[in-house]
CSV table of N, CA and C in Angstrom, one decimal:
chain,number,residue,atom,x,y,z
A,12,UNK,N,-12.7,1.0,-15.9
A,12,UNK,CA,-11.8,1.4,-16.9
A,12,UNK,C,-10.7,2.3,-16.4
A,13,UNK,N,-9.4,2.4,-17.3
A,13,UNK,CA,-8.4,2.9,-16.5
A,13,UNK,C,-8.0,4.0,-17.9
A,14,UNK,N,-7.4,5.2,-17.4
A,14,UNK,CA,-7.0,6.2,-18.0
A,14,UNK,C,-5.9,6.7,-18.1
A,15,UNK,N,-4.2,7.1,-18.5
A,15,UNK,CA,-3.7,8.3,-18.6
A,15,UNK,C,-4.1,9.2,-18.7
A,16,UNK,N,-3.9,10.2,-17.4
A,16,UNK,CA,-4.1,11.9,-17.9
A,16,UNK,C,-3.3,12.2,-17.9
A,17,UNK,N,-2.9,12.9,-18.9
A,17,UNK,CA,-1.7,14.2,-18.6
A,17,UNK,C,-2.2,16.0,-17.6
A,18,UNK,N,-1.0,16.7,-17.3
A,18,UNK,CA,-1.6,17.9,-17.2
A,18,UNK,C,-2.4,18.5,-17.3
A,19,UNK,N,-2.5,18.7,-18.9
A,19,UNK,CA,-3.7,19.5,-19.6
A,19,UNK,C,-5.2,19.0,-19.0
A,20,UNK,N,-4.7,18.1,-19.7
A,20,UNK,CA,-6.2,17.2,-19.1
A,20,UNK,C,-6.6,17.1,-17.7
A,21,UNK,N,-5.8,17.3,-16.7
A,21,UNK,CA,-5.9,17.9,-15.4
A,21,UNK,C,-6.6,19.1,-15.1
A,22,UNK,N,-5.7,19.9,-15.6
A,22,UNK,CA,-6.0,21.3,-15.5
A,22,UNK,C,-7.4,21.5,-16.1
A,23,UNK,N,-7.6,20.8,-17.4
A,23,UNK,CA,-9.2,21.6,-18.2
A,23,UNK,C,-9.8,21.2,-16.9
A,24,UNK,N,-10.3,19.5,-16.3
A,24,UNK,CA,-11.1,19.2,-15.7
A,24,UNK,C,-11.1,19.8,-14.3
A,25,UNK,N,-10.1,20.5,-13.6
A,25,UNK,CA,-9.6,21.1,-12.5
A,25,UNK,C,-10.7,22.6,-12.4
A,26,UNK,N,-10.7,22.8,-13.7
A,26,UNK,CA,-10.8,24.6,-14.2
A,26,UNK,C,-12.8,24.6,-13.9
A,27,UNK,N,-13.1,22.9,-13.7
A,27,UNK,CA,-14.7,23.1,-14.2
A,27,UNK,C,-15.5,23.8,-13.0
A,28,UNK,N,-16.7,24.3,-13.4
A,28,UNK,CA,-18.0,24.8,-11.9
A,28,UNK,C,-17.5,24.3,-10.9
A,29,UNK,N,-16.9,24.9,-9.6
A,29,UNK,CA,-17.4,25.2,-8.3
A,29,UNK,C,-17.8,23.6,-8.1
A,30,UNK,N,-19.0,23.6,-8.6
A,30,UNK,CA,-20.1,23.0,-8.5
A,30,UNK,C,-20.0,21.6,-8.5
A,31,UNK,N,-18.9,21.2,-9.3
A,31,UNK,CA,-18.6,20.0,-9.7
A,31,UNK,C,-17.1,19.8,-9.1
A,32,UNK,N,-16.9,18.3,-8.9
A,32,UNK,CA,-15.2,18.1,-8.4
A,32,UNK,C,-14.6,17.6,-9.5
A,33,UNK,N,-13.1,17.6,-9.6
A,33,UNK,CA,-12.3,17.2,-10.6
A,33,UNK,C,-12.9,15.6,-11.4
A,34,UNK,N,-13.1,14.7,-9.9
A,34,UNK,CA,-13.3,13.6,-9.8
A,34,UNK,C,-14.6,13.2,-10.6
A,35,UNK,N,-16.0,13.9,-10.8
A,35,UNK,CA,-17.0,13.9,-11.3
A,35,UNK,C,-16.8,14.2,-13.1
A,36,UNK,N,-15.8,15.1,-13.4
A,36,UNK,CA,-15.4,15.1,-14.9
A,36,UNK,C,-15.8,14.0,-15.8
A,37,UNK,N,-17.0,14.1,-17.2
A,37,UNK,CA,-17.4,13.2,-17.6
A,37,UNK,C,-16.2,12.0,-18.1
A,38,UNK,N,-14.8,12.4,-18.5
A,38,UNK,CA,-13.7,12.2,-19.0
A,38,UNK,C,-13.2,10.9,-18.4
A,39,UNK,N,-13.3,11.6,-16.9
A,39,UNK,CA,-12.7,10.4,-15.8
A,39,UNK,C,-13.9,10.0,-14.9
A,40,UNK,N,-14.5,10.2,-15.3
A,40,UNK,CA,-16.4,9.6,-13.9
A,40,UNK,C,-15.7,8.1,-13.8
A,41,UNK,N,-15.7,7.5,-12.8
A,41,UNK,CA,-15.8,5.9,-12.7
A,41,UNK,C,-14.5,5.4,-13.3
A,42,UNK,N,-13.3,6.4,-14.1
A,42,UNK,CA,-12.5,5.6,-14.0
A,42,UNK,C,-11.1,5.8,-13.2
A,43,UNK,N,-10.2,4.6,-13.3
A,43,UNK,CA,-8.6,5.0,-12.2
A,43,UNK,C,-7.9,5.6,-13.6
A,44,UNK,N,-7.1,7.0,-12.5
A,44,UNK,CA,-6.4,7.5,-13.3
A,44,UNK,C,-5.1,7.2,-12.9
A,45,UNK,N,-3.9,6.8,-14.2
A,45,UNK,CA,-2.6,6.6,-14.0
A,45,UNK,C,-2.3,8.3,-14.8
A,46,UNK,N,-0.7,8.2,-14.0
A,46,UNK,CA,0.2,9.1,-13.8
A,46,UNK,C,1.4,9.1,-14.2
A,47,UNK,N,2.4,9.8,-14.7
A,47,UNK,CA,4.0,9.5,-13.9
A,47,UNK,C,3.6,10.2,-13.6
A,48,UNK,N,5.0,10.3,-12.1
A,48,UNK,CA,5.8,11.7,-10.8
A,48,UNK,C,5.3,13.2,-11.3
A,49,UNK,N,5.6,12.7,-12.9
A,49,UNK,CA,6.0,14.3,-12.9
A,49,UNK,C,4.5,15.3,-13.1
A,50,UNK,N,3.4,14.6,-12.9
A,50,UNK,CA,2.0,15.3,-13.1
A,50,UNK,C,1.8,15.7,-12.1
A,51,UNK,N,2.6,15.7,-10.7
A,51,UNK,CA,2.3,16.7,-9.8
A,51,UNK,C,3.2,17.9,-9.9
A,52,UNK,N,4.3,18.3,-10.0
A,52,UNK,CA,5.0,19.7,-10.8
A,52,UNK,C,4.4,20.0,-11.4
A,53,UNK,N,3.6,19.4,-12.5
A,53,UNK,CA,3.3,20.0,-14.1
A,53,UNK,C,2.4,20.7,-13.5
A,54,UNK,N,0.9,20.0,-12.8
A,54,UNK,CA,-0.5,20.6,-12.4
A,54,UNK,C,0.0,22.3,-11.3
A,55,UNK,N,1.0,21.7,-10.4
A,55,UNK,CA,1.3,23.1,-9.8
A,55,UNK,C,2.0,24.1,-10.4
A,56,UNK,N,2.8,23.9,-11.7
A,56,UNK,CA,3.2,25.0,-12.7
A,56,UNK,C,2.3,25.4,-13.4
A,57,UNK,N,1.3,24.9,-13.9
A,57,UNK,CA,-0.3,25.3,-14.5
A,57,UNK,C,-0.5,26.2,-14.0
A,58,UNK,N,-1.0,25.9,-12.9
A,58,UNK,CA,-1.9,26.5,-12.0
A,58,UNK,C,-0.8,27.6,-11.5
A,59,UNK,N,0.0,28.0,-11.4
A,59,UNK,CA,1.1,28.9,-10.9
A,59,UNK,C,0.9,30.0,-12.5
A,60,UNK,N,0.9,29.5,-13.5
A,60,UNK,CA,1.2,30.8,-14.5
A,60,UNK,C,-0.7,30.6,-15.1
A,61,UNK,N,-1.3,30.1,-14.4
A,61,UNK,CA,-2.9,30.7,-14.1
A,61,UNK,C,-3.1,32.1,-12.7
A,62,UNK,N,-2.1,31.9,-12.5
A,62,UNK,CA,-2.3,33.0,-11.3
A,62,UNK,C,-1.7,34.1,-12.0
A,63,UNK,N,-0.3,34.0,-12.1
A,63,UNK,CA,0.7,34.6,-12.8
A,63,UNK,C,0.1,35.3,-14.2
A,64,UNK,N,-0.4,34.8,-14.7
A,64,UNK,CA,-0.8,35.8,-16.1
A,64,UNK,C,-2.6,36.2,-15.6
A,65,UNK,N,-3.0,36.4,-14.6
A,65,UNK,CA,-4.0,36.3,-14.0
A,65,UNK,C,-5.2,36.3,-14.8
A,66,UNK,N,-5.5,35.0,-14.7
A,66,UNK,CA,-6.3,34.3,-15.8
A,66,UNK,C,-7.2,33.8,-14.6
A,67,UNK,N,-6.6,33.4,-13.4
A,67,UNK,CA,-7.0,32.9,-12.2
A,67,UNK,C,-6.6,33.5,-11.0
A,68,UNK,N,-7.7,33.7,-10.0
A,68,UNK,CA,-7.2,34.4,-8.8
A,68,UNK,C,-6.6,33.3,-7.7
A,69,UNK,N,-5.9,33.6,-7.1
A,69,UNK,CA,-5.1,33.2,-5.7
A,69,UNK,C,-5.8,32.3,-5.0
A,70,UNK,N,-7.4,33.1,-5.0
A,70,UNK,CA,-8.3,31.7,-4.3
A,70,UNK,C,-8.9,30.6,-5.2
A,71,UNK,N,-8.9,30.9,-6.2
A,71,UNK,CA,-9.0,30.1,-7.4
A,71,UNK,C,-8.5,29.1,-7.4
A,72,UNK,N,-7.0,29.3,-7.5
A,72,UNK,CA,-5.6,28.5,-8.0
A,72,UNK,C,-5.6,27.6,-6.4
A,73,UNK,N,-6.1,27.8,-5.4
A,73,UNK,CA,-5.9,27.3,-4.2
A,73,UNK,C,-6.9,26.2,-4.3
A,74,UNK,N,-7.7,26.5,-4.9
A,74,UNK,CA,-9.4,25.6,-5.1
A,74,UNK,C,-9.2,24.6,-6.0
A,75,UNK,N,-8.0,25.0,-7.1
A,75,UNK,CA,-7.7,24.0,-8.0
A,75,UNK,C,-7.1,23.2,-7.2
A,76,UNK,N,-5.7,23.3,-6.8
A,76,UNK,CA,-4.6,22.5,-6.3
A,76,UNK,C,-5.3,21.9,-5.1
A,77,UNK,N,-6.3,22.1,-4.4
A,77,UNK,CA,-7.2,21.0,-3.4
A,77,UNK,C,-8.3,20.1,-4.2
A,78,UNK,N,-8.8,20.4,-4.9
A,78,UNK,CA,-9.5,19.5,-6.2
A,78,UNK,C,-8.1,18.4,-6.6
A,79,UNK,N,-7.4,19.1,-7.0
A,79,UNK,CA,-6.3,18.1,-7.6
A,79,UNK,C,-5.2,16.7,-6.5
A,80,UNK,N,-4.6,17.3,-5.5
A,80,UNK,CA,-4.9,16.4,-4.2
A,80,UNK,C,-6.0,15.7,-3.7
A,81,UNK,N,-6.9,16.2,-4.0
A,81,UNK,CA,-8.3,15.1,-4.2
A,81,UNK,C,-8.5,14.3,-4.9
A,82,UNK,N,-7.7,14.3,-5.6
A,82,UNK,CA,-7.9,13.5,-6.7
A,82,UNK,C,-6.8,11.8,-6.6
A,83,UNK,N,-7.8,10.9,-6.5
A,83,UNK,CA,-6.7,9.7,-6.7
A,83,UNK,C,-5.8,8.9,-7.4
A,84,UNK,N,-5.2,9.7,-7.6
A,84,UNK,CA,-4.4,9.2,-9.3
A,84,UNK,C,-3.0,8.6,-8.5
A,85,UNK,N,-3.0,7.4,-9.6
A,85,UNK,CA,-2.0,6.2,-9.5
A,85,UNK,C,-0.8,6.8,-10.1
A,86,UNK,N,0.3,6.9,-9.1
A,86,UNK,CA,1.7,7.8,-10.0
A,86,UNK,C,2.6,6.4,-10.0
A,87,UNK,N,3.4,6.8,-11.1
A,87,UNK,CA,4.6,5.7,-11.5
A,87,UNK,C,6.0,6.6,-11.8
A,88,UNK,N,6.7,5.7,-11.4
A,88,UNK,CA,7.9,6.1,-11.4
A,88,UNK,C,8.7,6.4,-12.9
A,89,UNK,N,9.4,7.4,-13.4
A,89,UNK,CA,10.1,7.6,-14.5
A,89,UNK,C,11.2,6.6,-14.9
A,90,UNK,N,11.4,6.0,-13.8
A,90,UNK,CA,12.5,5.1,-14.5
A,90,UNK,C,12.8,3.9,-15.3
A,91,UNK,N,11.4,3.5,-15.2
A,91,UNK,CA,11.4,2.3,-16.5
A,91,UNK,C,10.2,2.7,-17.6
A,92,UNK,N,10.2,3.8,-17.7
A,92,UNK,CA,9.8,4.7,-18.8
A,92,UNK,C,11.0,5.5,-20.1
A,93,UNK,N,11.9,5.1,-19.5
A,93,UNK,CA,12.8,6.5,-19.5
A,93,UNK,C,13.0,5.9,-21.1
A,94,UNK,N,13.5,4.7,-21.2
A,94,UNK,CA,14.2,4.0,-22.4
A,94,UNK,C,12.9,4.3,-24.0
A,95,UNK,N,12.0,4.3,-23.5
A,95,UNK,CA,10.9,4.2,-24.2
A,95,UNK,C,10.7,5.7,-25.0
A,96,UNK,N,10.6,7.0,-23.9
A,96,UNK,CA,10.6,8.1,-24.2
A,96,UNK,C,11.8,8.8,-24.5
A,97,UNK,N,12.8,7.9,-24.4
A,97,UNK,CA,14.2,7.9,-25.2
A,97,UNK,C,14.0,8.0,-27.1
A,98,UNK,N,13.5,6.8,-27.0
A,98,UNK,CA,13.2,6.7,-28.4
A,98,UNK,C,11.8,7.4,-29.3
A,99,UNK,N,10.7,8.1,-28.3
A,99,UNK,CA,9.8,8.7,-28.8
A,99,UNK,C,10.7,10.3,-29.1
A,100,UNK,N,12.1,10.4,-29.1
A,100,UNK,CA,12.7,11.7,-28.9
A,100,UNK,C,12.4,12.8,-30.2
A,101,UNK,N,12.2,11.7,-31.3
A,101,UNK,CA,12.1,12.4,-32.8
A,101,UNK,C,10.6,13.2,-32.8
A,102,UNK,N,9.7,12.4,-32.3
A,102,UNK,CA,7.9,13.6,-32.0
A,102,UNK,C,8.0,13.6,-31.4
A,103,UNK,N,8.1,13.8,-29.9
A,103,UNK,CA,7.4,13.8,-28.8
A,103,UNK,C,8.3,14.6,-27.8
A,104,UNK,N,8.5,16.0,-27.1
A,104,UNK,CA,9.2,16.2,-26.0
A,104,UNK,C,9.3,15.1,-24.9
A,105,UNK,N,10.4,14.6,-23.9
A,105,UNK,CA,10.1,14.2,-23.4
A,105,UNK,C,9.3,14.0,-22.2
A,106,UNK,N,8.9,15.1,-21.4
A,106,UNK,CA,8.0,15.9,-20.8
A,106,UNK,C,6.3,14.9,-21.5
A,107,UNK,N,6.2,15.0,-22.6
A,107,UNK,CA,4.9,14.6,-23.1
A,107,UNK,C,4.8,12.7,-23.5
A,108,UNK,N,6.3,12.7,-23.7
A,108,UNK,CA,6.6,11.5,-23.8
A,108,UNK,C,6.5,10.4,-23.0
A,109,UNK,N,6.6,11.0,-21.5
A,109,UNK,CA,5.9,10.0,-20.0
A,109,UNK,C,4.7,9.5,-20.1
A,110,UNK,N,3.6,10.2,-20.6
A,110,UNK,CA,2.6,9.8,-20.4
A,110,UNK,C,2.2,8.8,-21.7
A,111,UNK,N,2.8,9.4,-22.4
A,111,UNK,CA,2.4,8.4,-23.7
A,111,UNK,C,3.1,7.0,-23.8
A,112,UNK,N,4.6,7.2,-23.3
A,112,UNK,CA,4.9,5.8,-22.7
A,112,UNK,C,4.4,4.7,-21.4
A,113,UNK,N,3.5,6.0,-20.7
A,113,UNK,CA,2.6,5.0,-19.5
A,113,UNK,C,1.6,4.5,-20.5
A,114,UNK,N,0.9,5.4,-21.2
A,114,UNK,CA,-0.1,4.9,-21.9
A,114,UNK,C,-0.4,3.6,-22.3
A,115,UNK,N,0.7,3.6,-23.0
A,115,UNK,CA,1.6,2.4,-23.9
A,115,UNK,C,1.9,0.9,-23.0
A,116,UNK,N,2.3,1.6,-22.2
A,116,UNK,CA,3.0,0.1,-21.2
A,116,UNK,C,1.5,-0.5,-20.9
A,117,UNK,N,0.7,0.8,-20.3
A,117,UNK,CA,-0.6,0.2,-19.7
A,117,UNK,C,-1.7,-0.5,-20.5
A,118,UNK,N,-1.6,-0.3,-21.8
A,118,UNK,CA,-2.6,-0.4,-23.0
A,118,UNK,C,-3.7,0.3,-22.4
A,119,UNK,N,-3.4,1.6,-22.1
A,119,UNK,CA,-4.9,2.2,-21.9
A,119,UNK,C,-5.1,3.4,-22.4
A,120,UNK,N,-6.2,4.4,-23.1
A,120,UNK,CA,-6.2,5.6,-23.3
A,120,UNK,C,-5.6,6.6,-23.0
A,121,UNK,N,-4.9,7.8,-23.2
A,121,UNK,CA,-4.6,8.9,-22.9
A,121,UNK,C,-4.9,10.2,-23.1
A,122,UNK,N,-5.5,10.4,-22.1
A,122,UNK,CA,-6.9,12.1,-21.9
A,122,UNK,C,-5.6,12.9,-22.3
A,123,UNK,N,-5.8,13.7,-23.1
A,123,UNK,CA,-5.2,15.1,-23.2
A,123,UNK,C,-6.0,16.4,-23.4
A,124,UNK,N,-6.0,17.4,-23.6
A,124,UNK,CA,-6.2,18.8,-24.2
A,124,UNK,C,-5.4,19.8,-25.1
A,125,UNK,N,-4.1,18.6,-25.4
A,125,UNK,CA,-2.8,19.3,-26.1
A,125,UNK,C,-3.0,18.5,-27.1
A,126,UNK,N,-3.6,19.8,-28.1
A,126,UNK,CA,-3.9,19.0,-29.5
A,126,UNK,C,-2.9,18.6,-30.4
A,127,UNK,N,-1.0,19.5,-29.9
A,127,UNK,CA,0.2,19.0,-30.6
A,127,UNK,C,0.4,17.5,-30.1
A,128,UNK,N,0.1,17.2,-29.0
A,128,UNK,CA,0.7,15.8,-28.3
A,128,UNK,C,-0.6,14.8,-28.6
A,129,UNK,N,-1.7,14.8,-29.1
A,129,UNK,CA,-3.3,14.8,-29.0
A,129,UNK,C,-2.0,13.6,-31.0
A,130,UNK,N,-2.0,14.8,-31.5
A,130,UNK,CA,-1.2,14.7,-33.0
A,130,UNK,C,-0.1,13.9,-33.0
A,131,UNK,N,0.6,13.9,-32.4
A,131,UNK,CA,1.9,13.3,-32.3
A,131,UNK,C,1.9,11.8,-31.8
A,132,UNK,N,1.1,11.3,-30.9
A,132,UNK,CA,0.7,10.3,-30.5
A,132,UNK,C,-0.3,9.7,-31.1
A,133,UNK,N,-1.4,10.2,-31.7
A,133,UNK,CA,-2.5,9.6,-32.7
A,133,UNK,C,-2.2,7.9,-32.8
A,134,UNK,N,-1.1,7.7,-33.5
A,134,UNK,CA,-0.8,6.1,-33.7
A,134,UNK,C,0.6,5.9,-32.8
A,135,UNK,N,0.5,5.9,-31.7
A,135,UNK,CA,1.1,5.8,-30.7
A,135,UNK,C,0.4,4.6,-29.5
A,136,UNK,N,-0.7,5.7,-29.4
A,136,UNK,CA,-1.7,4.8,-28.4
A,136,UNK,C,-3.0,5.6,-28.7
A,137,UNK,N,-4.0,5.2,-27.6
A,137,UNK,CA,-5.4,5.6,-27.9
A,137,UNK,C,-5.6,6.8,-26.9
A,138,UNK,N,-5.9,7.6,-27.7
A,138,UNK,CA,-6.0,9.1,-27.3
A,138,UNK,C,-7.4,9.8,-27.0
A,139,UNK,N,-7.6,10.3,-26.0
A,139,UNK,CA,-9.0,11.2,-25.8
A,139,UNK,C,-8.6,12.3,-25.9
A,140,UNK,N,-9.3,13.1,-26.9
A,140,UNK,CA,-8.8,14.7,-26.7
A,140,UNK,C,-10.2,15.7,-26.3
A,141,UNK,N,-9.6,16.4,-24.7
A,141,UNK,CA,-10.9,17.1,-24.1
A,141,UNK,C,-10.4,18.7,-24.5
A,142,UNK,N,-11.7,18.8,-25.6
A,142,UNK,CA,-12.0,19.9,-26.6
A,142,UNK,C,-12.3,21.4,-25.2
């Protein structure tokens, strides 16, 4: 099975035990994760004001961002997305709009933890929201 993740949904599963890797997350176990471009910025601006409001230490945030390059996720390009998240302009920033138009194109679920975008998209496409 195949997934959109967004950020959030990055970060919660990034944030788990030591113990465990991003990749083992019950969310995404066994499945490919699709992307746009922009879920590499987003996961390193997370993780930057996880340090910054120190919520997470330096070696922490370093443990994330190698978990997260570990991670095999399928990235796509913004450009034939763009028209789509044009018109999601009325709900949806378009920042949140990417993923929900990959979603969309791909007919596949989309993992979040952003219970406004979780809302906004509801009948959009098919949504996981990791509580």
């Amino acid at each position: 099975m195949s997934v959109v993740a967004d950020s959030s949904a990055i970060i919660r599963m990034l944030a788990v035990s030591s113990a465990l890797t991003a990749a083992s997350h019950p969310a995404i176990d066994g499945h490919d994760i699709h992307a746009p471009h922009l879920i590499d910025p987003e996961v390193v601006n997370a993780v930057r004001r996880l340090v910054f409001s120190r919520r997470n230490s330096l070696d922490d945030a370093e443990l994330m961002l190698d978990r997260f390059v570990g991670l095999d996720v399928i990235r796509y390009p913004h450009a034939s997305l763009i028209e789509r998240v044009w018109n999601l302009r009325d709900i949806i920033v378009p920042y949140d709009a990417l993923y929900v138009a990959l979603a969309e194109r791909l007919r596949i679920p989309l993992i979040t933890a952003d219970h406004r975008l979780a809302r906004a998209a509801e009948n959009l496409c098919e949504i996981q929201l990791l509580e």
